mmCIF file of C-alpha atoms in Angstrom:
data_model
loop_
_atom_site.group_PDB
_atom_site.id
_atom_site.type_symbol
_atom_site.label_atom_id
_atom_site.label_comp_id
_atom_site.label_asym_id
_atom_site.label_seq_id
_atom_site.Cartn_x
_atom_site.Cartn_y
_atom_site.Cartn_z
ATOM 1 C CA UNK A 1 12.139 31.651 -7.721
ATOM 2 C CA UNK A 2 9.428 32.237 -4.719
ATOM 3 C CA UNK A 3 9.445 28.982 -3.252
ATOM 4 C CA UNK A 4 5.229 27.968 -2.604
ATOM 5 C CA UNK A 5 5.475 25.799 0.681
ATOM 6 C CA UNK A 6 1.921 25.392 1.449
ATOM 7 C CA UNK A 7 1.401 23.579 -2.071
ATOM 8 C CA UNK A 8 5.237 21.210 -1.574
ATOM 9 C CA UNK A 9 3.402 20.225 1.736
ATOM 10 C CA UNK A 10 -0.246 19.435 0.648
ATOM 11 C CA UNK A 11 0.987 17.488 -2.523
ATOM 12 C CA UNK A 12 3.418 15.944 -0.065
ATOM 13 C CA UNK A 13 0.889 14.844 2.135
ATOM 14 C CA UNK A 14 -1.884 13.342 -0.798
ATOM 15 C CA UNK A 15 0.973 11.321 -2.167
ATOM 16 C CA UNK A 16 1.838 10.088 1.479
ATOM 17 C CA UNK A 17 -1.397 9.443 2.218
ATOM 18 C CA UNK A 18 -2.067 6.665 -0.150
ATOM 19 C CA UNK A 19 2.127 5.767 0.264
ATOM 20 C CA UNK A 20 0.936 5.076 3.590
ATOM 21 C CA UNK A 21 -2.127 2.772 3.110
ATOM 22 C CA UNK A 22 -0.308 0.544 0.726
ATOM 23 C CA UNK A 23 3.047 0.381 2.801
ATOM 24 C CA UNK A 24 0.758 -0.167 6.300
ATOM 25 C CA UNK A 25 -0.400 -3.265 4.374
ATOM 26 C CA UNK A 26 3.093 -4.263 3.114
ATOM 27 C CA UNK A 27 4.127 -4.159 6.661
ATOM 28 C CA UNK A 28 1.829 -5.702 8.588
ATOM 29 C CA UNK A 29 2.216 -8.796 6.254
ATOM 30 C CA UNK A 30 6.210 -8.192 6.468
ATOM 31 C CA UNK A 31 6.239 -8.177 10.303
ATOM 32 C CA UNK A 32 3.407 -11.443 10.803
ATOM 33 C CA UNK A 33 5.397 -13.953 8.281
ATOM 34 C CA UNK A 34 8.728 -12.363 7.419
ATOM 35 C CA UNK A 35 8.090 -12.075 3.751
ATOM 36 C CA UNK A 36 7.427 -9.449 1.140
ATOM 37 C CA UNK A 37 4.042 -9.866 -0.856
ATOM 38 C CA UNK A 38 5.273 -8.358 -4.785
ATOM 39 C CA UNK A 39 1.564 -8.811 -5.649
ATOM 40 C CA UNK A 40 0.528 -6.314 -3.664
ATOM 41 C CA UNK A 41 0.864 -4.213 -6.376
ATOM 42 C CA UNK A 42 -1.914 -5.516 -8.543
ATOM 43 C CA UNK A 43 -4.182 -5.629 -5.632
ATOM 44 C CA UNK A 44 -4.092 -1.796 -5.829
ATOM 45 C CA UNK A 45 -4.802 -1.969 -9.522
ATOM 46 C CA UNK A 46 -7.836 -4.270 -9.326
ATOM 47 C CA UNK A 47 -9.167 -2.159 -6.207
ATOM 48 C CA UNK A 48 -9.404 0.172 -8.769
ATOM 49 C CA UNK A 49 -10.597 -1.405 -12.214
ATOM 50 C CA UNK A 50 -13.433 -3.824 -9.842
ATOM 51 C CA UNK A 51 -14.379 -0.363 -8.197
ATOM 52 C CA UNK A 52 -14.918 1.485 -11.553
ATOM 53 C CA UNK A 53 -17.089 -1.620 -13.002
ATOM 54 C CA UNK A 54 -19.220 -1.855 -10.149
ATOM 55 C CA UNK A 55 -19.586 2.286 -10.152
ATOM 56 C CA UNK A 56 -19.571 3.576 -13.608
ATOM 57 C CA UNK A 57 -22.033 4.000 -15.866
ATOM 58 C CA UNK A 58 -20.240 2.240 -18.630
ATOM 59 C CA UNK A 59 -20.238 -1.087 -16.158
ATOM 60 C CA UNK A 60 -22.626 -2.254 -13.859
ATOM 61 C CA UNK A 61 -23.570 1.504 -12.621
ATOM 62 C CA UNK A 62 -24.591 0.569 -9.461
ATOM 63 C CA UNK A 63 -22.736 3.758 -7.713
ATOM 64 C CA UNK A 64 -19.667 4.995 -6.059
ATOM 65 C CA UNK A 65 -20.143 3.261 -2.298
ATOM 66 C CA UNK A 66 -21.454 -0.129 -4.019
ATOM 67 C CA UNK A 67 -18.115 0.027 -5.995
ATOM 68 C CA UNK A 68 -15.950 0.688 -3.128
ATOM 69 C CA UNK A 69 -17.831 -1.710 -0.491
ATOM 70 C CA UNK A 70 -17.318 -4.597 -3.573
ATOM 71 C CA UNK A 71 -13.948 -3.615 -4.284
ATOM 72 C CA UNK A 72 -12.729 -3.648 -0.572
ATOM 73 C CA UNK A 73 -14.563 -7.223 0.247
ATOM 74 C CA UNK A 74 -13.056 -8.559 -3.181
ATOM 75 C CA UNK A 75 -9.267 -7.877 -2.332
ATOM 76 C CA UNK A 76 -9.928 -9.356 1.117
ATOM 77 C CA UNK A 77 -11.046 -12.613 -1.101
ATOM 78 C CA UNK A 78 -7.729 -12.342 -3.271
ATOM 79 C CA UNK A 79 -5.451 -11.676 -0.794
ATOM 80 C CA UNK A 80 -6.624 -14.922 1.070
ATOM 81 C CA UNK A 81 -6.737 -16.463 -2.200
ATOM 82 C CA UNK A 82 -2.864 -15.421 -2.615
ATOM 83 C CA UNK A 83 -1.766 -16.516 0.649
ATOM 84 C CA UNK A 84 -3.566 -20.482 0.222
ATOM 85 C CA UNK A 85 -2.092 -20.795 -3.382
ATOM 86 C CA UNK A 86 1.061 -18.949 -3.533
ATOM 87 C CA UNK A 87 2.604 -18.651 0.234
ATOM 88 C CA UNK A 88 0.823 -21.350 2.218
ATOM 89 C CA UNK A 89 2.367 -24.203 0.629
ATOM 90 C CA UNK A 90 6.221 -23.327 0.749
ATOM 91 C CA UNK A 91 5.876 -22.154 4.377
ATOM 92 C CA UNK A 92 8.086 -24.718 5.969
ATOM 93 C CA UNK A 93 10.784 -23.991 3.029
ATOM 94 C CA UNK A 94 14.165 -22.685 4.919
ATOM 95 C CA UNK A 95 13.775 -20.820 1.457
ATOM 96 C CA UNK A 96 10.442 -19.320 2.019
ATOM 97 C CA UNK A 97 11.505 -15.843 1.526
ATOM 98 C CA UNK A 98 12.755 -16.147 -2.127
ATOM 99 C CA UNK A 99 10.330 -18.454 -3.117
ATOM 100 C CA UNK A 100 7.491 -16.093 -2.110
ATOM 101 C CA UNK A 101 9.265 -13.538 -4.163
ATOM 102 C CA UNK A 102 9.098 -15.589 -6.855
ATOM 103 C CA UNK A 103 5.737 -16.908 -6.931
ATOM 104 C CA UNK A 104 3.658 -13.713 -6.070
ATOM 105 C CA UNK A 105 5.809 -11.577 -8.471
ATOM 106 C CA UNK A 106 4.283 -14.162 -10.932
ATOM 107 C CA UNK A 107 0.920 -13.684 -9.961
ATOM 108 C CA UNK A 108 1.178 -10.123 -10.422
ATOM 109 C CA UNK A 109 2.131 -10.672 -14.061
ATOM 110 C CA UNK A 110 -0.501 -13.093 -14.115
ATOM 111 C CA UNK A 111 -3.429 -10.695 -12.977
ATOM 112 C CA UNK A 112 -1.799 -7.463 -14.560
ATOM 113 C CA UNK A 113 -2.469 -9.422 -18.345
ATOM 114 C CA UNK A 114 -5.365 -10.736 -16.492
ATOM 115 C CA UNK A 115 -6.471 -7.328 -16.405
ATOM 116 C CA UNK A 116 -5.647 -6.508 -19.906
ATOM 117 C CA UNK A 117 -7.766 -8.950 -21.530
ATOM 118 C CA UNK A 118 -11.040 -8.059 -19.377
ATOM 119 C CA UNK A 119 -10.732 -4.246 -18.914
ATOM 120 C CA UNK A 120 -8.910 -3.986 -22.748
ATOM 121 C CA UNK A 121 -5.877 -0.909 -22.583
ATOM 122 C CA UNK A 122 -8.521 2.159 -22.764
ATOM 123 C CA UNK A 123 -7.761 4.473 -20.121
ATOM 124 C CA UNK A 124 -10.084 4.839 -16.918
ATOM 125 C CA UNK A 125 -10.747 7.205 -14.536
ATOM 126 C CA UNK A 126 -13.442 6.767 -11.210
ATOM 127 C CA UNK A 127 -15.706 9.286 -10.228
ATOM 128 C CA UNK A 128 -14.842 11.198 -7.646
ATOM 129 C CA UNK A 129 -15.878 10.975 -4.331
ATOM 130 C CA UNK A 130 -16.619 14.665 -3.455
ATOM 131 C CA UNK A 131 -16.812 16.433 -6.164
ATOM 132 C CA UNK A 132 -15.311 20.305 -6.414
ATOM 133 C CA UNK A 133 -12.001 22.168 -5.056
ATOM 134 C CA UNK A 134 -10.812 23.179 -1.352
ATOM 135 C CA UNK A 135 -7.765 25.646 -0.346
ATOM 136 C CA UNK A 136 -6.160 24.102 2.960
ATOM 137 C CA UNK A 137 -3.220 26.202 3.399
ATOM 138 C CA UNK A 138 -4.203 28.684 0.824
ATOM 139 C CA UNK A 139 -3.344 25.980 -1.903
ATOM 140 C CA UNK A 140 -6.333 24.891 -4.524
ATOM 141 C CA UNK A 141 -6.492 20.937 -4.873
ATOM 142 C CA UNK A 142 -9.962 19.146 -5.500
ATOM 143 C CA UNK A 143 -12.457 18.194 -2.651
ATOM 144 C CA UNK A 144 -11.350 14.182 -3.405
ATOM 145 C CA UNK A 145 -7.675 15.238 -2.592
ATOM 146 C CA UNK A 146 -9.031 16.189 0.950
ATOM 147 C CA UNK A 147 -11.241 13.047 1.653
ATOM 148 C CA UNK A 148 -7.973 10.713 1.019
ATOM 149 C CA UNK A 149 -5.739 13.615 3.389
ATOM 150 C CA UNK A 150 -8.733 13.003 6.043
ATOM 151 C CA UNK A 151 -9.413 9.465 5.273
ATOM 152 C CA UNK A 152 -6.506 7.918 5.753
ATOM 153 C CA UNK A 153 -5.219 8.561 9.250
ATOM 154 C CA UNK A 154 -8.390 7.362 9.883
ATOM 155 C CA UNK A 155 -8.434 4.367 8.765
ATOM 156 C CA UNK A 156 -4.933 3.441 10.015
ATOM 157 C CA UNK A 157 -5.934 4.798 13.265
ATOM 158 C CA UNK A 158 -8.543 2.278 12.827
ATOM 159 C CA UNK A 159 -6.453 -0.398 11.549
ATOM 160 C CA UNK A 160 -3.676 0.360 14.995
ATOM 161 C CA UNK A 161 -7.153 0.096 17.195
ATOM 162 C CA UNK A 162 -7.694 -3.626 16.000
ATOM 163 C CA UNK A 163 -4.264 -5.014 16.570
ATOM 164 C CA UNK A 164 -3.571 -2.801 20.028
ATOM 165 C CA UNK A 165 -7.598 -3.376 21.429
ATOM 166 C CA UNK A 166 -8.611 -6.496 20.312
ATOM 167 C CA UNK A 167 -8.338 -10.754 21.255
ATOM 168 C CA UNK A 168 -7.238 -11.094 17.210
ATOM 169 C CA UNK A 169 -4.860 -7.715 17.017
ATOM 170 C CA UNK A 170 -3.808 -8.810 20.049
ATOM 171 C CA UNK A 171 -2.598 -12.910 18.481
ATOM 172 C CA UNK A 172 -1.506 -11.258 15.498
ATOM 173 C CA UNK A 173 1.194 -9.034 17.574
ATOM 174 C CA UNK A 174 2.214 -12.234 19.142
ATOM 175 C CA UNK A 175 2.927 -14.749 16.032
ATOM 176 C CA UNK A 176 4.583 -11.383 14.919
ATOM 177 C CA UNK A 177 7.225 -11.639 17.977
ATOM 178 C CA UNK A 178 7.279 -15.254 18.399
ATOM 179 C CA UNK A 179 5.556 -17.323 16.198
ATOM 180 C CA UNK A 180 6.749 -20.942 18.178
ATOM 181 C CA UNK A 181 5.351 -19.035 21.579
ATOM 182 C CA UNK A 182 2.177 -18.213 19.997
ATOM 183 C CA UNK A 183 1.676 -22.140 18.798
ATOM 184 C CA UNK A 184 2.450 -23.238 21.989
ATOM 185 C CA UNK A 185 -0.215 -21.123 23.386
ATOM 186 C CA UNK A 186 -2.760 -22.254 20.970
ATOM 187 C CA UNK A 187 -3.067 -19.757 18.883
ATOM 188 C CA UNK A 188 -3.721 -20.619 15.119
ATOM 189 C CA UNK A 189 -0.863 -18.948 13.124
ATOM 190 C CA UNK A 190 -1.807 -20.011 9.721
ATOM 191 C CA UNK A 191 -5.425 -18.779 10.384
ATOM 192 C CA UNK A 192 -3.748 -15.200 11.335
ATOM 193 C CA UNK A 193 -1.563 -15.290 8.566
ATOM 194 C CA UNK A 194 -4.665 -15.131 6.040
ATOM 195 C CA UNK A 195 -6.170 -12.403 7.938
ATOM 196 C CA UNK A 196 -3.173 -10.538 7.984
ATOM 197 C CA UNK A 197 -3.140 -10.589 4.007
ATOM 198 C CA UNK A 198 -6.722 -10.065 3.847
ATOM 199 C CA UNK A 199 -6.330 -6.935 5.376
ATOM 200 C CA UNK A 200 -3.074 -5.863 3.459
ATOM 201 C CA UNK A 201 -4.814 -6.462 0.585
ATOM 202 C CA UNK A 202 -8.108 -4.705 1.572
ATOM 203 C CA UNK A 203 -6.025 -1.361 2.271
ATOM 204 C CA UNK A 204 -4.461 -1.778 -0.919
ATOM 205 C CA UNK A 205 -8.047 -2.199 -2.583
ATOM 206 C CA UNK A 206 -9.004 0.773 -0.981
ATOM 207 C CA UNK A 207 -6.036 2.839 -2.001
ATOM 208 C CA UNK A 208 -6.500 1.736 -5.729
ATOM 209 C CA UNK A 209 -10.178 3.059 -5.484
ATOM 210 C CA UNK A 210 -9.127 6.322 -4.087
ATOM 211 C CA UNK A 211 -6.229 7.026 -6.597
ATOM 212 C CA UNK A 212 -8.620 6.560 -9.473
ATOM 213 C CA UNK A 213 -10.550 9.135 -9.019
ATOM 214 C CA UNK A 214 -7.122 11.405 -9.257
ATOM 215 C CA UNK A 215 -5.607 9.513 -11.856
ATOM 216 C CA UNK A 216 -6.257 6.886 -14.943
ATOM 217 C CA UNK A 217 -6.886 3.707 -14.547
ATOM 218 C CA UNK A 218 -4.448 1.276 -16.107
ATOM 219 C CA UNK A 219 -2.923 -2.157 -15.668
ATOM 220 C CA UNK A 220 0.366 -1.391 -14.422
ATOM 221 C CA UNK A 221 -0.637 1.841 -12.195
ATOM 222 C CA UNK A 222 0.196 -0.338 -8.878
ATOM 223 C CA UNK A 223 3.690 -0.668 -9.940
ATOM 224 C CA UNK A 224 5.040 2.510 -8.792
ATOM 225 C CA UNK A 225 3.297 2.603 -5.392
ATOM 226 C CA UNK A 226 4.379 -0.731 -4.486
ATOM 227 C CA UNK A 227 8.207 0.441 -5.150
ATOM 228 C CA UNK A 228 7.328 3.035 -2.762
ATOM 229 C CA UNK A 229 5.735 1.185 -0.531
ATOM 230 C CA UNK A 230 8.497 -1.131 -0.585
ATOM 231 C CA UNK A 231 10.827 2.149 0.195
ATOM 232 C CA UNK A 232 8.909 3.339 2.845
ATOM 233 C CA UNK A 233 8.572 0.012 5.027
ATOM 234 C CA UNK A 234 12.356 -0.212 4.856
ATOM 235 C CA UNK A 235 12.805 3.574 5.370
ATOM 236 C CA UNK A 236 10.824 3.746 8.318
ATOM 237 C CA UNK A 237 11.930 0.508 9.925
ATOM 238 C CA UNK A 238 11.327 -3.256 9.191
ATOM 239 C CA UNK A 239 8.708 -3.858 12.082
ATOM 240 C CA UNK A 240 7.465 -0.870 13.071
ATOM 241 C CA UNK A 241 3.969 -0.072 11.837
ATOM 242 C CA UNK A 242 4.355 3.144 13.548
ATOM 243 C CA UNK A 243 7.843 3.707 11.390
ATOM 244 C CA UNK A 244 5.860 2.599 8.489
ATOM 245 C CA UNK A 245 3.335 5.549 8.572
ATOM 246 C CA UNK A 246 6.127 8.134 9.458
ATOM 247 C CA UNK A 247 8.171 6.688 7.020
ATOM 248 C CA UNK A 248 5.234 6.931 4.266
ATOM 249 C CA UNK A 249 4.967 11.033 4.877
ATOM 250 C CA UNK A 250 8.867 11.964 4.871
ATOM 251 C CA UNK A 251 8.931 10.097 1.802
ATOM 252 C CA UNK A 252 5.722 11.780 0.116
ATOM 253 C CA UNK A 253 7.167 15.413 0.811
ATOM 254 C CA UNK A 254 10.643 14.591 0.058
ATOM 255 C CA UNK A 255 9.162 13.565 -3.517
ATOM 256 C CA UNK A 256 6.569 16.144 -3.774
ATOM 257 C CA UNK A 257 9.479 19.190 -2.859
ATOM 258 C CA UNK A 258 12.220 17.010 -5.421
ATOM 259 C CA UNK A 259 9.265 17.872 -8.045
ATOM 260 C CA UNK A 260 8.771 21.116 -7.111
ATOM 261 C CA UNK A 261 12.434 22.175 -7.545
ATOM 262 C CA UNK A 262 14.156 19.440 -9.849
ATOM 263 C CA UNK A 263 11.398 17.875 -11.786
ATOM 264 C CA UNK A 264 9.547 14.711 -11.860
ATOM 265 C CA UNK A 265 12.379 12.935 -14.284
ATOM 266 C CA UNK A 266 14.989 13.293 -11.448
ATOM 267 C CA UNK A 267 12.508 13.013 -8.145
ATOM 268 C CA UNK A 268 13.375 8.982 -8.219
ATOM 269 C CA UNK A 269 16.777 9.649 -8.465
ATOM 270 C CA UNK A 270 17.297 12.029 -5.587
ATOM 271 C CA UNK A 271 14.392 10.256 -3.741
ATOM 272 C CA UNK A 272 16.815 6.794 -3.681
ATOM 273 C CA UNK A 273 19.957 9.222 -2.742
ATOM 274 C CA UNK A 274 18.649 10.570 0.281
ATOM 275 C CA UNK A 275 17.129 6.934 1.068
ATOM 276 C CA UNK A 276 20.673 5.322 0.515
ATOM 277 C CA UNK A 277 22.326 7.894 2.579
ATOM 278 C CA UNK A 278 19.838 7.725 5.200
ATOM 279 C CA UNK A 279 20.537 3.714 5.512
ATOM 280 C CA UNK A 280 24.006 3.987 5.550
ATOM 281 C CA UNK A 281 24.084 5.874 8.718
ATOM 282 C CA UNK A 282 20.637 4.175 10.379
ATOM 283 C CA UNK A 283 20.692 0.703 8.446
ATOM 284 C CA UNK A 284 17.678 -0.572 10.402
ATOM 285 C CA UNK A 285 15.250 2.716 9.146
ATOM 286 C CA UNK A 286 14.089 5.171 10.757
ATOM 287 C CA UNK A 287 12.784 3.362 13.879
ATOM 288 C CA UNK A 288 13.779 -0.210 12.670
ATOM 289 C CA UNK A 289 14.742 -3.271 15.889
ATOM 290 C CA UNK A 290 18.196 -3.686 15.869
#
């Protein structure tokens, strides 16, 4: 069997691409207030479905940038929304960390049959961005495929500028290392802490857009990127953004070449071996604090 390497890569690096988006925003609310957000799942779903009615012609039709701009701004709204009702009250819980498990996994149900009862179970699908194919590396994927390759760096190179450059970036790396330090310094943590899912839930609004012009639209299509998501923040090292992103492109070629060679019944499966071995000889991920 002739082994095609330049198409294992460029599949690796699409599915990376939006890996990486989602996980960025997993982490960066991971390494502000110590706590996993398992609705950021659905945000990535509603990115997509609010994007499609704002876009298509069977919805509001008001066009593809409209539908992205509104979809972005909307899961800024929800994820401050999520982080006043369903994490700012238990925050001075010593159980904060199961109890935020707990109640954002059930607002994910909530909003996923939410979902069902305004968008119905038909099957959606965004237009594309660009429309048309491209051959990087002598492989044929579609001119969309490219813009979310090309896109993304971008806008986590964008996303690393804020938090390295700026006053805000700049408090938000600080409650991240010391949150007691940073109140006695006067900055406000649970103003930060909004932001910090606002903008984990904007990237995952933004990924959900993207991946619907690739695939179908339906209410549970965020629940396999958060799980890797979820993989590749602990892969590539509870707080390390950095680890995050290289974490979010081993993984997308190690399941894009498992396809290639094994099929996509057994990619989770030897995805989560090489992922358990990995851990049991570098417990902390790939560039994880110890």
């Amino acid at each position: 069997m002739t082994v095609d390497v330049p198409a294992i890569i460029v599949s690796g690096v699409v599915l990376a691409s939006l890996y990486a988006m989602m996980a960025t925003g997993l982490a960066l609310v991971w390494n502000t207030l110590g706590i996993f957000n398992f609705a950021h799942g659905i945000f990535m779903t509603l990115g997509a479905y609010i994007a499609w009615t704002i876009s298509d012609e069977a919805g509001l039709g008001w066009g593809l940038a409209g539908g992205f701009a509104i979809a972005v701004a909307t899961m800024i709204g929800g994820g401050l929304a999520t982080y006043g009702l369903l994490v700012k009250p238990f925050q001075n819980r010593k159980d904060i960390v199961l109890v935020v498990v707990m109640t954002t996994l059930a607002g994910s149900f909530f909003l996923e049959n939410t979902g069902r009862l305004i968008w119905g179970p038909r099957l959606k699908q965004l237009q594309r961005v660009v429309e048309g194919t491209v051959q990087p590396l002598g492989v044929s994927i579609s001119a969309h495929e490219l813009v979310i390759i090309i896109s993304t760096p971008l806008i986590l190179l964008a996303l690393y500028a804020f938090l390295r450059w700026t006053r805000t970036g700049s408090a938000i790396r600080a409650i991240a290392q010391n949150q007691d330090s940073a109140l006695l310094i006067g900055i406000n943590v649970p103003r930060l802490y909004a932001l910090s899912f606002a903008l984990s839930a904007g990237l995952a609004g933004l990924a959900g857009a993207l991946l619907g012009g690739i695939r179908f639209i339906v209410p549970n299509m965020g629940s396999e990127p958060l799980l890797k998501a979820f993989i590749v923040v602990i892969f590539g090292g509870l707080g390390s953004l950095g680890g995050t992103i290289v974490g979010a492109y081993v993984i997308g070629l190690i399941e894009s070449t498992s396809t290639y060679f094994v099929g996509i019944y057994w990619t989770n499966a030897v995805m989560f071996a090489i992922f358990i071995f990995i851990l049991i000889f570098r417990p902390t991920g790939l560039f994880g604090r110890n």
